PDB file of C-alpha atoms in Angstrom:
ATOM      1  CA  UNK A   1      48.987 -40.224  11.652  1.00 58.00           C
ATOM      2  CA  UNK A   2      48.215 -43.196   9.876  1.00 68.00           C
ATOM      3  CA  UNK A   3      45.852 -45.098  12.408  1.00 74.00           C
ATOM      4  CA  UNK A   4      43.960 -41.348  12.347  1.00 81.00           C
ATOM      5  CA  UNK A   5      43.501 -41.255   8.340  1.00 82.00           C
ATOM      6  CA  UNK A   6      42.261 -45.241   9.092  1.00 78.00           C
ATOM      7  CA  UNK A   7      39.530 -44.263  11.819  1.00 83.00           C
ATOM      8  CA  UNK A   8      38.514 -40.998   9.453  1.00 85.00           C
ATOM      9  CA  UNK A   9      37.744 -42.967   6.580  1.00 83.00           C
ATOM     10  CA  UNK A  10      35.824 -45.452   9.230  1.00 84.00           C
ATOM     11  CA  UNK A  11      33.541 -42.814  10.879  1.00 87.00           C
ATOM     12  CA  UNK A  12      33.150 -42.114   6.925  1.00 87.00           C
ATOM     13  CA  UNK A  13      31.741 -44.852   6.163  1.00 83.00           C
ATOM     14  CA  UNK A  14      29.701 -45.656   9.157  1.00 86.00           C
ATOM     15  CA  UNK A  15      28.364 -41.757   8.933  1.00 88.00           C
ATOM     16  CA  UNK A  16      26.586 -42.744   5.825  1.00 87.00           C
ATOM     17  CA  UNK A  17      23.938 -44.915   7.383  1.00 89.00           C
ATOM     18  CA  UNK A  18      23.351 -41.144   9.003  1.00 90.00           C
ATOM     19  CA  UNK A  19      22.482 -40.276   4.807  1.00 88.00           C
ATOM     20  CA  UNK A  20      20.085 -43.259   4.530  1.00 86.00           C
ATOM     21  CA  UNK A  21      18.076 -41.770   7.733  1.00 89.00           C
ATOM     22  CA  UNK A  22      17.947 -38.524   6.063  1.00 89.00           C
ATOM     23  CA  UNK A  23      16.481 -39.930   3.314  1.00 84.00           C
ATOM     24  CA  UNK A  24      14.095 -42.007   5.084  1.00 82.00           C
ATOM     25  CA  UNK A  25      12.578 -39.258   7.706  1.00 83.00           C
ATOM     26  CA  UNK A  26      12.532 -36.615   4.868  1.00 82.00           C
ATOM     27  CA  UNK A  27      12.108 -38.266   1.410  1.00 71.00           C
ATOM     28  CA  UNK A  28       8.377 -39.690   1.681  1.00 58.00           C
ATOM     29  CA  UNK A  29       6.882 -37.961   4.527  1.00 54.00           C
ATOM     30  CA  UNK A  30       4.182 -40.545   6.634  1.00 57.00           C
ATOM     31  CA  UNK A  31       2.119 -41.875   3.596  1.00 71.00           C
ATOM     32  CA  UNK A  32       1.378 -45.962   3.851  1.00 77.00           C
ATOM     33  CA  UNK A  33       2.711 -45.902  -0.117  1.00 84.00           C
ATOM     34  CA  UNK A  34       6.496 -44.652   1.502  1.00 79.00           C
ATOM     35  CA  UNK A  35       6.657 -46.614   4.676  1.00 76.00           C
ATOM     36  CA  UNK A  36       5.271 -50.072   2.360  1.00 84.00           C
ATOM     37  CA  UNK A  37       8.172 -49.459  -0.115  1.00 86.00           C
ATOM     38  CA  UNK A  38      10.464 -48.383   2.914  1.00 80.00           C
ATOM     39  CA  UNK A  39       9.725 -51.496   5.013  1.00 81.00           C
ATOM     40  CA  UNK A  40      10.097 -53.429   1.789  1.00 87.00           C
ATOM     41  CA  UNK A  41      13.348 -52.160   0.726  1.00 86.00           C
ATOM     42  CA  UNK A  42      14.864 -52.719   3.939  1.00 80.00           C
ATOM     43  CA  UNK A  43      13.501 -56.730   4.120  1.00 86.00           C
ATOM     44  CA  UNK A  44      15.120 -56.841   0.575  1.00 89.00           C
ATOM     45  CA  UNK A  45      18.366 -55.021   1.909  1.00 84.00           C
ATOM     46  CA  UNK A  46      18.587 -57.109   5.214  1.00 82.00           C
ATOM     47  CA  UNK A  47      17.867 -61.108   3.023  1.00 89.00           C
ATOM     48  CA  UNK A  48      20.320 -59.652   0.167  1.00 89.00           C
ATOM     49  CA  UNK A  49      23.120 -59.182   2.123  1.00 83.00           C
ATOM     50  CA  UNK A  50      22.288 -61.951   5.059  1.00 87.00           C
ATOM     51  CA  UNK A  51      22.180 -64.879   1.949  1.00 92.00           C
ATOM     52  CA  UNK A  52      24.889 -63.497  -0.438  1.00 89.00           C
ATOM     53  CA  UNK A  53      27.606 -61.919   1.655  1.00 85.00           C
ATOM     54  CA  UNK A  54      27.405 -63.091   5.258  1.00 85.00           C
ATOM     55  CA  UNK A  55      26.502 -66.619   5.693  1.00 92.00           C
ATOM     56  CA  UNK A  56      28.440 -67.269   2.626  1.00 93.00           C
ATOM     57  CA  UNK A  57      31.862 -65.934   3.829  1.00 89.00           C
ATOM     58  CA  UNK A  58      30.972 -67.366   7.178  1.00 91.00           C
ATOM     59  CA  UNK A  59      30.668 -70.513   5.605  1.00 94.00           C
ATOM     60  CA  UNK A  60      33.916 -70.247   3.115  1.00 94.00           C
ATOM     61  CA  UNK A  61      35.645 -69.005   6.500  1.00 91.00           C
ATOM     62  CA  UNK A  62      34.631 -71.562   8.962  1.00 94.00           C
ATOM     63  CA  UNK A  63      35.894 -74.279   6.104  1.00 94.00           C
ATOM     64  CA  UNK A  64      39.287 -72.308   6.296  1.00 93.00           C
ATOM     65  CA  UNK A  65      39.467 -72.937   9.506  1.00 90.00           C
ATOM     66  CA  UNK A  66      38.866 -76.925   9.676  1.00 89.00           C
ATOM     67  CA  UNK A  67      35.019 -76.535  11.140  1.00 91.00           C
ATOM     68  CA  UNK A  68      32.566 -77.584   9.268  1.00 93.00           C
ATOM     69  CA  UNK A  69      30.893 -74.874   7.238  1.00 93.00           C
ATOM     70  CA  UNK A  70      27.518 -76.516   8.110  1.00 94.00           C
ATOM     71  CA  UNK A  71      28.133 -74.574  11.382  1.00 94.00           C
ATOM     72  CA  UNK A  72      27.290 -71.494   9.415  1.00 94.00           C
ATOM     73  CA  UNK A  73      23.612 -72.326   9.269  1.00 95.00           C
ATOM     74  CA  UNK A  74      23.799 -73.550  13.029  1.00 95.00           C
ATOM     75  CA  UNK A  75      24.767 -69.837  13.894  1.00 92.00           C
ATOM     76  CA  UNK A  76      21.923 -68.755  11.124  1.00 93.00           C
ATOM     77  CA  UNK A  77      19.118 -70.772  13.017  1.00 95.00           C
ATOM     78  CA  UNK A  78      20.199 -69.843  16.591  1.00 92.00           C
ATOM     79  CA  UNK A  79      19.956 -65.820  16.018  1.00 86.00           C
ATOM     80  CA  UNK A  80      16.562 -66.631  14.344  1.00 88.00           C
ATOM     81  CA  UNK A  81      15.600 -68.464  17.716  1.00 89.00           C
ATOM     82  CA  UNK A  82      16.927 -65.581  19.701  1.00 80.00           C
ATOM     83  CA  UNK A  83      14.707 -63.368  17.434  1.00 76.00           C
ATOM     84  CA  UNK A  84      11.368 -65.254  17.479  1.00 82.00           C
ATOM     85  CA  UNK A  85      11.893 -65.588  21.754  1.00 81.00           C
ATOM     86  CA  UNK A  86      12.084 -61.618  21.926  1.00 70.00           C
ATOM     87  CA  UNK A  87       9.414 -61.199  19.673  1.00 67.00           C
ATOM     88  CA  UNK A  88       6.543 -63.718  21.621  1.00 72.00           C
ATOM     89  CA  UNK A  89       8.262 -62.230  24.903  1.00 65.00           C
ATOM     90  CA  UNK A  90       6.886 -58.454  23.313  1.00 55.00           C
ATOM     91  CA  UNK A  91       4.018 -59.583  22.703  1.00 60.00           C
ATOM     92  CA  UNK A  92       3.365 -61.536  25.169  1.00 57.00           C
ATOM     93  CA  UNK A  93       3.926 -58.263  27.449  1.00 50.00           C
ATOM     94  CA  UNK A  94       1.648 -56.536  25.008  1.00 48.00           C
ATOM     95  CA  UNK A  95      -1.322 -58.559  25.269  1.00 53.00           C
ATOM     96  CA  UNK A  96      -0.780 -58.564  29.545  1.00 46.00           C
ATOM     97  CA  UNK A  97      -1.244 -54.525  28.839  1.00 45.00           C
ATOM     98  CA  UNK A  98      -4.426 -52.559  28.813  1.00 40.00           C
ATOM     99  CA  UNK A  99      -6.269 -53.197  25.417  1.00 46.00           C
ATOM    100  CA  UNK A 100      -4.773 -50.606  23.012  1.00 49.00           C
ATOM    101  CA  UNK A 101      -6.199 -49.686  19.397  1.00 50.00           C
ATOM    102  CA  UNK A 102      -4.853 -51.236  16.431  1.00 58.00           C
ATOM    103  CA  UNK A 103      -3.441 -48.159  15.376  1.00 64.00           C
ATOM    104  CA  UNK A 104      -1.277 -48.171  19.053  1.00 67.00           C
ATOM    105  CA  UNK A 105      -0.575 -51.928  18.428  1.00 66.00           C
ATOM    106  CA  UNK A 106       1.057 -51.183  15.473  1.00 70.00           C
ATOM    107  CA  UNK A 107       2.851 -48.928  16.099  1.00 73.00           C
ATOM    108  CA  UNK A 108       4.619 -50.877  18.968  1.00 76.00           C
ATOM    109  CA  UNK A 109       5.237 -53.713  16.772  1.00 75.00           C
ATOM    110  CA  UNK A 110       7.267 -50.920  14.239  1.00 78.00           C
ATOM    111  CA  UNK A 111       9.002 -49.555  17.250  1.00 81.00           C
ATOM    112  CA  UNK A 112       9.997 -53.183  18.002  1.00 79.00           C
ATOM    113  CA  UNK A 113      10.935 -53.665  14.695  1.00 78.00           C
ATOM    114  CA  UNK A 114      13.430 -50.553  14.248  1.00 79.00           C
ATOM    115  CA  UNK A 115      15.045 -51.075  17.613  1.00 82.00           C
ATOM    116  CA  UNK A 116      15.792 -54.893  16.439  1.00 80.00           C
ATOM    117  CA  UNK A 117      17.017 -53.534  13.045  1.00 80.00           C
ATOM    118  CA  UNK A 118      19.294 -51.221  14.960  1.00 83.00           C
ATOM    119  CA  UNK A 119      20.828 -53.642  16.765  1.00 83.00           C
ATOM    120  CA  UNK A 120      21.821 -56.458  14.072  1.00 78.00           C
ATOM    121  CA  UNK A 121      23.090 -53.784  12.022  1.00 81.00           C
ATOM    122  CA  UNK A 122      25.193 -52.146  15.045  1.00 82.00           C
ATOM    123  CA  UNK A 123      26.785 -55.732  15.337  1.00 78.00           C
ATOM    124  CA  UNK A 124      26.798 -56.487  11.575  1.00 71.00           C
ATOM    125  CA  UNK A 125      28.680 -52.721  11.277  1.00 78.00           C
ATOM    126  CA  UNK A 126      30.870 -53.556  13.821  1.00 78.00           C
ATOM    127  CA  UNK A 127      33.462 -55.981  12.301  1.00 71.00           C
ATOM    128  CA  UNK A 128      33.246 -54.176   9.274  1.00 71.00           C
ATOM    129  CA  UNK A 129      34.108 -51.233  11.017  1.00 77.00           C
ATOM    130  CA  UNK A 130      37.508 -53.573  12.193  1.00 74.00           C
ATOM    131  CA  UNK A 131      37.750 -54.569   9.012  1.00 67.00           C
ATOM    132  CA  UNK A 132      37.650 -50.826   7.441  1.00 70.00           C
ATOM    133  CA  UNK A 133      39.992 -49.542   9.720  1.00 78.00           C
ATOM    134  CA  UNK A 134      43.232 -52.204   9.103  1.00 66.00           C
ATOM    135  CA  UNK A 135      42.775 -51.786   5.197  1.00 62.00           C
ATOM    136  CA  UNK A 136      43.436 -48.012   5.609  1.00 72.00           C
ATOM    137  CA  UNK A 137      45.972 -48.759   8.187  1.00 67.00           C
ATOM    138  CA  UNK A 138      47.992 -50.725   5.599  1.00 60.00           C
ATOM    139  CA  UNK A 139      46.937 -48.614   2.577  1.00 63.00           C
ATOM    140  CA  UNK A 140      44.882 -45.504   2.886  1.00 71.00           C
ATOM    141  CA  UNK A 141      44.963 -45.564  -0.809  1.00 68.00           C
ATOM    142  CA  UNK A 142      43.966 -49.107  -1.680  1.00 56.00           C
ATOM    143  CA  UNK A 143      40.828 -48.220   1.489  1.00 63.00           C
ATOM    144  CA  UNK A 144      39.290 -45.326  -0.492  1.00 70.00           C
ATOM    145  CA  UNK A 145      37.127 -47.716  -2.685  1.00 61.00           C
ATOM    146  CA  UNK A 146      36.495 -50.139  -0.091  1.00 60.00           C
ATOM    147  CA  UNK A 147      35.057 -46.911   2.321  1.00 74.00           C
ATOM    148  CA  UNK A 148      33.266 -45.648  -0.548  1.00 70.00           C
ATOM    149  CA  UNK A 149      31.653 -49.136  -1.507  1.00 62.00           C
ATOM    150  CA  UNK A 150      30.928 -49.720   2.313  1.00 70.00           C
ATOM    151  CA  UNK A 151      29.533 -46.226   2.383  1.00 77.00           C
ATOM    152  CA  UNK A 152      27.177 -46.618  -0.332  1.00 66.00           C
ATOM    153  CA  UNK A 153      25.859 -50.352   1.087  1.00 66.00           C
ATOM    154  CA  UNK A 154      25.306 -47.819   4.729  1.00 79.00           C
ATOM    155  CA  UNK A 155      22.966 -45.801   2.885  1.00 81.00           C
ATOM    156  CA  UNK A 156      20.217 -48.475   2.908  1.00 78.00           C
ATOM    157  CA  UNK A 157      20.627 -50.052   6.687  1.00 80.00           C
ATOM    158  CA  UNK A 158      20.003 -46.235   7.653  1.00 86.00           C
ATOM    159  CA  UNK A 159      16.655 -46.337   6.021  1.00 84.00           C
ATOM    160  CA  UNK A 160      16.437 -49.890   7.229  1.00 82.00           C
ATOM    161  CA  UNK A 161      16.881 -48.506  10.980  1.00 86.00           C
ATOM    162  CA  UNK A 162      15.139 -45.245  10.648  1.00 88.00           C
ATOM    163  CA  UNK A 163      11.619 -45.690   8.778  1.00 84.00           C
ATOM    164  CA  UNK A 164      10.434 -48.077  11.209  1.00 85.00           C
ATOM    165  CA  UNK A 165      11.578 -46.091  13.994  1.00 88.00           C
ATOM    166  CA  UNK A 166      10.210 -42.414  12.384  1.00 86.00           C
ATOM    167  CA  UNK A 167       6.463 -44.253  11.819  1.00 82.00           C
ATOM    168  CA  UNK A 168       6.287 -45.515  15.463  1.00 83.00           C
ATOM    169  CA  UNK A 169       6.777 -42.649  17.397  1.00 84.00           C
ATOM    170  CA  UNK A 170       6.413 -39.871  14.741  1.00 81.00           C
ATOM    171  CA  UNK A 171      10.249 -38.464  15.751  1.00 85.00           C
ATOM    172  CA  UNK A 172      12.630 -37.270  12.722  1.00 87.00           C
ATOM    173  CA  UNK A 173      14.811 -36.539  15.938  1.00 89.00           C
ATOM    174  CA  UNK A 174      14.525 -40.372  17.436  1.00 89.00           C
ATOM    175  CA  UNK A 175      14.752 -41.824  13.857  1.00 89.00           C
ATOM    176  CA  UNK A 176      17.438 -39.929  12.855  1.00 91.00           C
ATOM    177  CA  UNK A 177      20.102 -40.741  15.992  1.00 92.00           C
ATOM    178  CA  UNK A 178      19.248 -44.465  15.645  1.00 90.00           C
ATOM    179  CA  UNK A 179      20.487 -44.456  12.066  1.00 91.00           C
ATOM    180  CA  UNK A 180      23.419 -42.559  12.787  1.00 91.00           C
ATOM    181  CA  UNK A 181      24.016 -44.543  16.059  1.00 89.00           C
ATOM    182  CA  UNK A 182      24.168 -47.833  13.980  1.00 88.00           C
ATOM    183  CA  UNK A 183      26.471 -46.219  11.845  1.00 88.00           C
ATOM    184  CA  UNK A 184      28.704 -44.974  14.909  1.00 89.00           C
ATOM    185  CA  UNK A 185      29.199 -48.809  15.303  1.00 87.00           C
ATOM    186  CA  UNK A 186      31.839 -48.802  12.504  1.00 86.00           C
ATOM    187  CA  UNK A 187      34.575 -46.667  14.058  1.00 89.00           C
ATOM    188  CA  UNK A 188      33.958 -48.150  17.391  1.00 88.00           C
ATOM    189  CA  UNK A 189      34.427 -51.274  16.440  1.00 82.00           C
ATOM    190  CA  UNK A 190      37.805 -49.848  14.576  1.00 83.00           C
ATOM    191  CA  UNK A 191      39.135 -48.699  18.401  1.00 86.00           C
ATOM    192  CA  UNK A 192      37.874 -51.471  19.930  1.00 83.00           C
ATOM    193  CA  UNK A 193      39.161 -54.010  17.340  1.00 76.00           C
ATOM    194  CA  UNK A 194      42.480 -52.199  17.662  1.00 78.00           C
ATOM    195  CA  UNK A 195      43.154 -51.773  21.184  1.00 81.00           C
ATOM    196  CA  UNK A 196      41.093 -54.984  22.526  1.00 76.00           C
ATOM    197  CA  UNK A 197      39.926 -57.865  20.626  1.00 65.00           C
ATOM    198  CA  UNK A 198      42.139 -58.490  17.715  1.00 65.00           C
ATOM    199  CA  UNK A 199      43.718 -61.488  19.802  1.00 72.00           C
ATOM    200  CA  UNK A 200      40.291 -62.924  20.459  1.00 71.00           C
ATOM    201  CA  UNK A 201      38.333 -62.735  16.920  1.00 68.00           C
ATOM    202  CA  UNK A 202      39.528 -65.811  15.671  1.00 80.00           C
ATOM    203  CA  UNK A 203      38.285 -66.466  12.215  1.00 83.00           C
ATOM    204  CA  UNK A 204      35.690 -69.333  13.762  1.00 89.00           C
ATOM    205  CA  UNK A 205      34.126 -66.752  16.120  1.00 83.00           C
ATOM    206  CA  UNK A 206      33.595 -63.940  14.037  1.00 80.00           C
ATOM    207  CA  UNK A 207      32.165 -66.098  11.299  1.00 86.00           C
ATOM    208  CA  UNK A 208      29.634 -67.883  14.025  1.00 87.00           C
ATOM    209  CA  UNK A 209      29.015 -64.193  14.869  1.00 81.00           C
ATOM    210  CA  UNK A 210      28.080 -62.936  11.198  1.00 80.00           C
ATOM    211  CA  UNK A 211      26.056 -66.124  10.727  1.00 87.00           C
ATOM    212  CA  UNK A 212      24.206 -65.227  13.519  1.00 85.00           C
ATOM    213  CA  UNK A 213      23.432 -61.734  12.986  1.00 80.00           C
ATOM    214  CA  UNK A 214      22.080 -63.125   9.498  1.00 85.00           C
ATOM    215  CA  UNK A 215      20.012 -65.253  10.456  1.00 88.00           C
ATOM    216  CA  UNK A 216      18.642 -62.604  12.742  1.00 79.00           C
ATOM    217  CA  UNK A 217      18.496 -59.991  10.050  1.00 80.00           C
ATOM    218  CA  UNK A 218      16.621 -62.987   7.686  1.00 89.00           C
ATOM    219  CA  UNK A 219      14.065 -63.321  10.311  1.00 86.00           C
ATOM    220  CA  UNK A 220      13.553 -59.934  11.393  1.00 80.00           C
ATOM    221  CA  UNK A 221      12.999 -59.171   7.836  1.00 84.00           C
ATOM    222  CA  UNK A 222      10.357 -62.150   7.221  1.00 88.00           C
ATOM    223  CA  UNK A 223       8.672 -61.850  10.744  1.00 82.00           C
ATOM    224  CA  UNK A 224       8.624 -58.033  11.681  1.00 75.00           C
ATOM    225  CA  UNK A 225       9.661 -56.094   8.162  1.00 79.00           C
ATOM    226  CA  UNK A 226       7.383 -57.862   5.655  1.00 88.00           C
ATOM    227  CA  UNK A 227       3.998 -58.362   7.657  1.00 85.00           C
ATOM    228  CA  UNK A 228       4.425 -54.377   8.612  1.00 79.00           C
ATOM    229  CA  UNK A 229       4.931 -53.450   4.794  1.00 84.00           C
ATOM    230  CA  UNK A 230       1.861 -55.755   4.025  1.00 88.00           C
ATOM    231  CA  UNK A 231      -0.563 -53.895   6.378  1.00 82.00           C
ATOM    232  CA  UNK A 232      -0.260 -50.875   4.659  1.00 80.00           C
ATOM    233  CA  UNK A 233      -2.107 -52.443   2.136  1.00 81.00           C
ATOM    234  CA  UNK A 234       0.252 -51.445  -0.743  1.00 84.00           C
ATOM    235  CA  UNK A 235       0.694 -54.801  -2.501  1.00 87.00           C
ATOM    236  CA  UNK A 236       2.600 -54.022  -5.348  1.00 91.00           C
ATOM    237  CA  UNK A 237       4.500 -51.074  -3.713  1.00 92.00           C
ATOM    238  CA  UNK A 238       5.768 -53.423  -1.246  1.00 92.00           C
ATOM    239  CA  UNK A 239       6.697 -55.804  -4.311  1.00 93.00           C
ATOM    240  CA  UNK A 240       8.949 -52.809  -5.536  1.00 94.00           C
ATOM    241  CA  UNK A 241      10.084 -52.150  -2.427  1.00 90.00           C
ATOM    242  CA  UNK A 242      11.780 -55.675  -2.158  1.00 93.00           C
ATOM    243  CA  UNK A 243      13.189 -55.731  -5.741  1.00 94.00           C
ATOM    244  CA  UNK A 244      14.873 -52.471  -4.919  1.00 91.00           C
ATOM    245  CA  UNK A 245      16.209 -52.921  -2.278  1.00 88.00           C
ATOM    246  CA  UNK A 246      17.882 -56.665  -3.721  1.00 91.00           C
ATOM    247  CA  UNK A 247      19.077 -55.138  -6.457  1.00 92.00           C
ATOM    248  CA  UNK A 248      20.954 -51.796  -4.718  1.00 85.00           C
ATOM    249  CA  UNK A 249      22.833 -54.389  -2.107  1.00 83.00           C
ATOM    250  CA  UNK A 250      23.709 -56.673  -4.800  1.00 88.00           C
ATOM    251  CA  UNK A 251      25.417 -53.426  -6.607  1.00 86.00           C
ATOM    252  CA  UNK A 252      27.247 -52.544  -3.402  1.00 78.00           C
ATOM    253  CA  UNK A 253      28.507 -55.809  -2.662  1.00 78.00           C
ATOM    254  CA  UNK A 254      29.530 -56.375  -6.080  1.00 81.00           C
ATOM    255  CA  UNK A 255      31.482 -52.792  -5.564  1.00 76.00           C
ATOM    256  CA  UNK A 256      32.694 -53.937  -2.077  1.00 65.00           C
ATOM    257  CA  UNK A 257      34.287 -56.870  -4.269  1.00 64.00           C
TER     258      UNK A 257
END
């Protein structure tokens, strides 16, 4: 019963990044003002959390373990590499294409963006998930404000994932199931963690993992998120938009701690 009550309260929590694509697809319709304070909140979500919670404890953990924690902004730099190499490799492909319209171009480079948002925050969501799912297991009681802290903190990465994703291909539908698929990450990576990989998550390669998927959510955010937001050619909405989305993933992780 009790690893059931521990993979409930995970889905839980990872279903809430389903609430943050709700609120993306249906709170601000297609106007430029929405998706410049969308794309802005989610750069200001993805930085928050990559410079205050994961490199941090990646750094604090990596120490623990006898490796330097200098190794933290190793792992940083090398997902930014991997990052900037997919990117030119897009649009490299892009510009081999037919000519398209600048309207078509950017909407590919939004669809780009959302499917690399989706995928840092699937891995970022997965050890979390791991990490959900053995607090419950030891006190179901003691995980309630954890799952609701990590719920609340979902809310954003599902508007992170699903306004880029909505504006590119015009889909509530397509928006909607990456948000929730992110999310879906959690209690998978509660089985998985279980039944597979506990023995081989050492401290050191988790932390070189989170490190990494910072610096990939840092650089998404800078590269991808930010220039997007700036087209729309909302300066101070975008300004807003950043400052927002800071200050409601500070909150969380303060809850979360």
């Amino acid at each position: 019963m009790a690893p059931l009550i521990a993979l409930s309260l995970s889905i839980i929590a990872g279903l809430a990044t389903g609430l943050g694509g709700l609120i993306a697809v249906f709170g601000g319709g297609m106007s430029k003002r929405f998706l410049a304070a969308a794309l802005g909140f989610a750069a200001g979500v993805m930085v928050c959390i990559s410079l205050v919670e994961l490199i941090p404890d990646a750094a604090i953990d990596l120490r623990a373990a006898g490796v330097t924690p200098w190794m933290a902004l190793v792992a940083a730099l090398i997902g930014a590499v991997v990052v900037l190499l997919f990117s030119a490799a897009a649009r490299f492909r892009n510009r081999a294409e037919l000519p398209a319209s600048t309207d078509a171009l950017q909407k590919r480079a939004l669809l780009r963006t959302g499917v690399l948002t989706a995928i840092v925050i699937t891995v970022h969501n997965f050890p979390e998930g791991f990490a959900t799912f053995l607090t419950a297991l030891h006190d179901p009681y003691l995980a309630l404000p954890v799952v609701a802290a990590i719920a609340l903190h979902n809310v954003p990465e599902g508007i992170a994932v699903a306004v880029p994703i909505h504006h590119a291909t015009g889909s509530r539908k397509r928006a909607l199931w990456a948000s929730v698929g992110s999310g879906l990450a959690e209690p998978a990576g509660a089985v998985i963690g279980w039944l597979l990989l506990a023995p081989l998550l050492t401290p050191v390669v988790l932390a070189a993992v989170l490190a990494g998927v910072a610096g990939v959510m840092i650089t998404i955010s800078v590269a991808e998120l930010l220039p997007a937001a700036i087209a729309q050619k909302e300066k101070r909405t975008v300004i807003a938009g950043i400052a927002s989305g800071v200050v409601v993933m500070w909150v969380s992780l303060q809850l979360l701690t």
